[in-house]
CSV table of N, CA and C in Angstrom, one decimal:
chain,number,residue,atom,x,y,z
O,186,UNK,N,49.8,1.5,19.9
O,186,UNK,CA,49.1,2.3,18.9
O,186,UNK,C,47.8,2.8,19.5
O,187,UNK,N,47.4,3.8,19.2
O,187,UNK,CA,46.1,4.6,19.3
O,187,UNK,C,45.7,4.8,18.5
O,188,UNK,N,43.8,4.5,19.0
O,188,UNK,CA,42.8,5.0,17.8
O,188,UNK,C,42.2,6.6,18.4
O,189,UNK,N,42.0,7.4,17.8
O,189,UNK,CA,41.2,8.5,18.0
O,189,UNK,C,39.8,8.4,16.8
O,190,UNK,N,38.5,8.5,17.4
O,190,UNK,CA,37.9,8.6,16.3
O,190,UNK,C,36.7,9.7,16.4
O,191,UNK,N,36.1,10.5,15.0
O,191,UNK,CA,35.6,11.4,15.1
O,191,UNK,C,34.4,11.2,14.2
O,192,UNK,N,33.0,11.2,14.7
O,192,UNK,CA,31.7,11.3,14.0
O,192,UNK,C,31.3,12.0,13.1
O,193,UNK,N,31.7,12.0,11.7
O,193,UNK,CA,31.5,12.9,10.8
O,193,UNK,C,30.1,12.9,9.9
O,194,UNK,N,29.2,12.0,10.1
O,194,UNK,CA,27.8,11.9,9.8
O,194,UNK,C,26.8,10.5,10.5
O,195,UNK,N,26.0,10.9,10.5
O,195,UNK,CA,25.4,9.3,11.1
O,195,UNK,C,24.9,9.2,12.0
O,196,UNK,N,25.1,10.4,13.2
O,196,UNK,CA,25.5,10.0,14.6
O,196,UNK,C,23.7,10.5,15.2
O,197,UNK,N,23.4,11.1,14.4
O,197,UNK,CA,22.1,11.4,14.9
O,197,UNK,C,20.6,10.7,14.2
O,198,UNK,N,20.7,10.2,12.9
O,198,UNK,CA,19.9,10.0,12.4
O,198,UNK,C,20.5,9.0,11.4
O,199,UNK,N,19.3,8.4,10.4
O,199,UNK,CA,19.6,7.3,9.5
O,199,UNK,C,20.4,7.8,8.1
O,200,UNK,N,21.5,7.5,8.0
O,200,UNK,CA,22.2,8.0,6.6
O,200,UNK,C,23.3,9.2,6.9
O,201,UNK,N,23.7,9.5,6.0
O,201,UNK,CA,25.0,10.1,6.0
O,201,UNK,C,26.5,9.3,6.8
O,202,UNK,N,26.6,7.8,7.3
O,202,UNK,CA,27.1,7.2,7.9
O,202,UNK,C,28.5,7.6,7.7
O,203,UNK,N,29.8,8.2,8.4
O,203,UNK,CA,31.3,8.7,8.2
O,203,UNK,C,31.7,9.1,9.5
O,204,UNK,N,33.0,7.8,9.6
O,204,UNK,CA,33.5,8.2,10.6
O,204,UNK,C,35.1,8.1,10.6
O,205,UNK,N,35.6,9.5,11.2
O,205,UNK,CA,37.4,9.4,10.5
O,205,UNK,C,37.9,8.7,11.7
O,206,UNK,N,39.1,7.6,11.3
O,206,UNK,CA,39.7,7.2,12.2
O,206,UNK,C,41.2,7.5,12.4
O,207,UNK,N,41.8,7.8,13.1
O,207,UNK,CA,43.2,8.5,13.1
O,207,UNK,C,44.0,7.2,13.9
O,208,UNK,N,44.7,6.8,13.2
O,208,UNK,CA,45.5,5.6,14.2
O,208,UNK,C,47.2,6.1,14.6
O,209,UNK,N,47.3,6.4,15.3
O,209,UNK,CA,48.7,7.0,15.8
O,209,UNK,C,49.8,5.8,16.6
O,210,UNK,N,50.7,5.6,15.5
O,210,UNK,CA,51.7,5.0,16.5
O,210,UNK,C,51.9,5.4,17.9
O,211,UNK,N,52.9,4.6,18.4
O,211,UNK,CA,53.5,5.0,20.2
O,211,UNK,C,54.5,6.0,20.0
O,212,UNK,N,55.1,6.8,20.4
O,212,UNK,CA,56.5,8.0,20.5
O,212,UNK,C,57.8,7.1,20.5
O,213,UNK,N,58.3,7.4,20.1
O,213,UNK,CA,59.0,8.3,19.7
O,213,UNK,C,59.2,8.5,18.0
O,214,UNK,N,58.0,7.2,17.4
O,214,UNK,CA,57.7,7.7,16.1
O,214,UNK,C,56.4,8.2,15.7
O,215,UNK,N,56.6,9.0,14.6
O,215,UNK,CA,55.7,10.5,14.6
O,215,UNK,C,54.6,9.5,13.5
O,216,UNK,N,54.6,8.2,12.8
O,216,UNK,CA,53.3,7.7,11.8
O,216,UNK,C,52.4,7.9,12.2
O,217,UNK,N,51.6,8.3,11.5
O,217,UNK,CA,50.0,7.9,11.9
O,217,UNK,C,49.1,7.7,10.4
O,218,UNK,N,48.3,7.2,10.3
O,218,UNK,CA,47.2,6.7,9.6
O,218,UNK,C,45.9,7.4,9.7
O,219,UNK,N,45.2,8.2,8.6
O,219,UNK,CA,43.8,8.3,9.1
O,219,UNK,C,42.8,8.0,7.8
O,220,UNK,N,41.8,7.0,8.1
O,220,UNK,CA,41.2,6.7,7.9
O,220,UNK,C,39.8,6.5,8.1
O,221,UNK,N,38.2,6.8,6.2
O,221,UNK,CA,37.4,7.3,6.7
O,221,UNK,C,36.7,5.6,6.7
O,222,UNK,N,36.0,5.8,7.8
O,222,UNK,CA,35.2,4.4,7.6
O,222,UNK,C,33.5,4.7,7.3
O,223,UNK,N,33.3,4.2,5.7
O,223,UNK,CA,32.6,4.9,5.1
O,223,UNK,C,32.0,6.2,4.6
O,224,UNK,N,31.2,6.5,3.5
O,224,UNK,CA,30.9,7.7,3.6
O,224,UNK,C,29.7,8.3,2.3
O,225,UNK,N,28.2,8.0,3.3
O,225,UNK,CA,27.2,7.5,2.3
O,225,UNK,C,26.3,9.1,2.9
O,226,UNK,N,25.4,9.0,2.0
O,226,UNK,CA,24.6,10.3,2.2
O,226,UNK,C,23.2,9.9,3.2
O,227,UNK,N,22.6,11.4,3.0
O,227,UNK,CA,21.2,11.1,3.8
O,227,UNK,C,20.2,10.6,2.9
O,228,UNK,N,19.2,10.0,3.7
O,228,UNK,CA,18.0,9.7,3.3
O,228,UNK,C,17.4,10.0,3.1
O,229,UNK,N,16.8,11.2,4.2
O,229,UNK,CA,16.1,11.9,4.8
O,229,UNK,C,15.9,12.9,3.4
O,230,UNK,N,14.8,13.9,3.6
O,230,UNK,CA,14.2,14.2,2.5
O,230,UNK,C,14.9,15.8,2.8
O,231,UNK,N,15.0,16.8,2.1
O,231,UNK,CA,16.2,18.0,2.4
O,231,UNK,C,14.6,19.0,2.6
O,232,UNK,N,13.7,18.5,2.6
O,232,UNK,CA,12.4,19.5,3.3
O,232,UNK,C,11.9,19.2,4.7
O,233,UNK,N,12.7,18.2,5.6
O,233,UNK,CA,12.9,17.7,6.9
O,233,UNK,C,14.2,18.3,7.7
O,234,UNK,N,14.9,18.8,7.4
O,234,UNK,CA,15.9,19.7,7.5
O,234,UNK,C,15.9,20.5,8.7
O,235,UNK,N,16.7,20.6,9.8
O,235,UNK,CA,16.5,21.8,11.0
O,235,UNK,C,16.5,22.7,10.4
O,236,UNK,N,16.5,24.0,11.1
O,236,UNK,CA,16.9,25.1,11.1
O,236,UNK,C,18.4,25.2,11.4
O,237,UNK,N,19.0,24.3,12.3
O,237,UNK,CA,20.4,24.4,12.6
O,237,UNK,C,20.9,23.8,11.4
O,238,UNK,N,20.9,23.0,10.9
O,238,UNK,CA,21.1,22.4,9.5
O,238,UNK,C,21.1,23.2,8.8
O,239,UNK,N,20.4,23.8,8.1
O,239,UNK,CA,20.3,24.6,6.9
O,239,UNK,C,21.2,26.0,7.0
O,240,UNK,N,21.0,26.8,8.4
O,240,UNK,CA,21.9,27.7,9.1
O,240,UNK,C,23.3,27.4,9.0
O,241,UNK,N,23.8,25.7,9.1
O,241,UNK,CA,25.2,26.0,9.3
O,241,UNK,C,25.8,25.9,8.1
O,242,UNK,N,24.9,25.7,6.5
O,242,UNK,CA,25.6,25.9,4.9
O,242,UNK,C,26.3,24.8,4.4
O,243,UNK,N,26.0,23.8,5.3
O,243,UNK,CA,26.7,22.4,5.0
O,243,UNK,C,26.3,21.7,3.9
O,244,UNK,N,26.8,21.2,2.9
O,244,UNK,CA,25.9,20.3,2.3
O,244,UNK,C,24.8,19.0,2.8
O,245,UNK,N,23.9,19.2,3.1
O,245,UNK,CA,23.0,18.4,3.8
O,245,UNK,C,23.1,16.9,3.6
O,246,UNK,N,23.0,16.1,2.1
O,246,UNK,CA,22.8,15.2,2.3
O,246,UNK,C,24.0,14.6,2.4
O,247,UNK,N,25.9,15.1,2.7
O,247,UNK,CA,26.8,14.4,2.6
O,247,UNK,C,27.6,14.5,3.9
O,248,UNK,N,28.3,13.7,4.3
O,248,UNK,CA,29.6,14.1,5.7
O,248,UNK,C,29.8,15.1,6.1
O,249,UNK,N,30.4,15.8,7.0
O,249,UNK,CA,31.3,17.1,7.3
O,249,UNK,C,32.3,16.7,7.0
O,250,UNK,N,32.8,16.7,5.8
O,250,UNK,CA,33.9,16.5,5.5
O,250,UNK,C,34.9,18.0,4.6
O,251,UNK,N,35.6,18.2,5.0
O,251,UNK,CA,36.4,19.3,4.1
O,251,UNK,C,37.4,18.9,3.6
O,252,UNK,N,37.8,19.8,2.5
O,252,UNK,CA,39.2,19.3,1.9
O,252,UNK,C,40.6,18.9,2.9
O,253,UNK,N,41.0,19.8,3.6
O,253,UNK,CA,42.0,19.7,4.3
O,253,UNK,C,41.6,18.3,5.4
O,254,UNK,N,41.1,17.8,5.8
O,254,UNK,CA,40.8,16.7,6.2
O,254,UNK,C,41.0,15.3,5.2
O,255,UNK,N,40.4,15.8,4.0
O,255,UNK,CA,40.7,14.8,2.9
O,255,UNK,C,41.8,14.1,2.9
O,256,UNK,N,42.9,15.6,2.3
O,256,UNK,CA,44.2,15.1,1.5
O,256,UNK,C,45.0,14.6,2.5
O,257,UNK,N,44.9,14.4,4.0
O,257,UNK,CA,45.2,13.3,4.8
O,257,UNK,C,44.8,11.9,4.6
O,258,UNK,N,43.6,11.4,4.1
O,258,UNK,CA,43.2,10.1,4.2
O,258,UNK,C,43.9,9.1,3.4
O,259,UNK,N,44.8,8.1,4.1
O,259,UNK,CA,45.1,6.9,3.7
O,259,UNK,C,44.2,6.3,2.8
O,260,UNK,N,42.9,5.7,3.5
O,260,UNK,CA,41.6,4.6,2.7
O,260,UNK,C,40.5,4.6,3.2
O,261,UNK,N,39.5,4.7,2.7
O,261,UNK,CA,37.9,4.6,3.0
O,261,UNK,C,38.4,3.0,2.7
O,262,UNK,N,37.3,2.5,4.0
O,262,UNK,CA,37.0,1.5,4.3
O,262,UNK,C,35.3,1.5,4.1
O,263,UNK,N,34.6,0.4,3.9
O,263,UNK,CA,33.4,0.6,3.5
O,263,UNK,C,32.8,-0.7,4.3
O,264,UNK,N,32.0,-0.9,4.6
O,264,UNK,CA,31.4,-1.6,5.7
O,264,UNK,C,30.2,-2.6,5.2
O,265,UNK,N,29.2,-1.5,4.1
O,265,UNK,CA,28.4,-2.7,3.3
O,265,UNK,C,27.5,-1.7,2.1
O,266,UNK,N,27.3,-2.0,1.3
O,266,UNK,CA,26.7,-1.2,0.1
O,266,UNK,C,25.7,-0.9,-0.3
O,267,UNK,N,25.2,0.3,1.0
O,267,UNK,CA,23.9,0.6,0.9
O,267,UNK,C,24.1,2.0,0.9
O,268,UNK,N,23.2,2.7,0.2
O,268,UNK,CA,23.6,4.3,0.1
O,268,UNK,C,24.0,5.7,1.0
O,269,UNK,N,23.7,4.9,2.6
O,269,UNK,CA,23.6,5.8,3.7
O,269,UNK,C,25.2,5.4,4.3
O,270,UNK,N,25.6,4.4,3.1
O,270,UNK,CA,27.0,4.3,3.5
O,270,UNK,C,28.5,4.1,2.4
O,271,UNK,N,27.7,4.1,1.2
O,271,UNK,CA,28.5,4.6,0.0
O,271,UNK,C,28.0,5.6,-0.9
O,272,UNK,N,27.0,6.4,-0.6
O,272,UNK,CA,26.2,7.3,-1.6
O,272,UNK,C,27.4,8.6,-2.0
O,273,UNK,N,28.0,9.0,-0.6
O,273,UNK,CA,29.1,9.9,-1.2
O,273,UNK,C,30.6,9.8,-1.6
O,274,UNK,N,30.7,8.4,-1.6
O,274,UNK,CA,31.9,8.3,-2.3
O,274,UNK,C,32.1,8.7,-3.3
O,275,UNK,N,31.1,9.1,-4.8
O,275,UNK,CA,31.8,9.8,-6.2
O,275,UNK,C,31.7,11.4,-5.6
O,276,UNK,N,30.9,11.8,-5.0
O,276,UNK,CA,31.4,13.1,-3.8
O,276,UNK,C,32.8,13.4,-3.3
O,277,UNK,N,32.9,12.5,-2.6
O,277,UNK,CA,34.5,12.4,-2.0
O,277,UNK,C,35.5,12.4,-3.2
O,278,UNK,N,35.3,11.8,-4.0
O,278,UNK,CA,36.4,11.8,-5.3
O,278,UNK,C,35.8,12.8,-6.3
O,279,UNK,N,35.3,13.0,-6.8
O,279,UNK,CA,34.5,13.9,-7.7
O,279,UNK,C,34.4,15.9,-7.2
O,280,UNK,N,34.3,16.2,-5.8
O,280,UNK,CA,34.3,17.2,-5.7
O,280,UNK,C,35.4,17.8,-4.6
O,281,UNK,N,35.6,16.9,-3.7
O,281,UNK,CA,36.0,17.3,-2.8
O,281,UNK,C,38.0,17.0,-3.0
O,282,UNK,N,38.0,16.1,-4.2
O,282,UNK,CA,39.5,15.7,-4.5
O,282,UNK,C,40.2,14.4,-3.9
O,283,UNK,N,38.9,13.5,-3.4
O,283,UNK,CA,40.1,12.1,-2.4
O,283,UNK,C,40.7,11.5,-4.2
C-alpha cells in the first residue's frame, strides 16, 4: 500500500490545519482510500491577508478544498479539538456537501 499526501491548509502558518491522504492499494487492484486528516480554519485576522491570498478568491479562513475532491472522501480524521483543526468541519458538511 501507498500513501500519497497533499497540504491543503496549515502548511504555512497557524490554522487552517487539512491534509488529504490518498492510500492506494498495490496493482493489480485498483482500491484506494482518500482521506482528510482534519479540517479547521484560520486564526489569523482576514485584515492580515496577502495580496496573493485575496487575489487567488479562495475562501481565506478555510482549506483548499473543492467539491470534486470532496465527494471522494472516505473519513475526516480529526487529531484534537481546537478550531485551527475542526473549525471547518460544519463547512465541509454544510456548504461544500461531505
Amino acid at each position: 500500500m501507498s500513501v500519497h499526501s497533499t497540504v491543503l491548509g496549515g502548511a504555512r502558518d497557524v490554522g487552517r490545519s487539512c491534509v488529504h491522504l490518498r492510500f492506494t492499494a498495490p496493482r493489480p487492484s485498483p482500491a484506494c482510500a482518500d482521506v482528510l486528516l482534519d479540517c479547521g480554519i484560520s486564526v489569523k485576522p482576514l485584515n492580515t491577508a496577502s495580496v496573493a491570498e485575496l487575489s487567488a478568491g479562495e475562501p481565506l479562513h478555510f482549506p483548499r478544498l473543492g467539491r470534486g475532491l470532496v465527494a471522494g472522501i472516505s473519513a475526516v480524521l480529526v487529531t484534537h479539538f481546537h478550531l485551527d483543526h475542526v473549525g471547518g468541519l460544519p463547512w465541509l458538511v454544510e456548504t461544500l456537501g461531505y
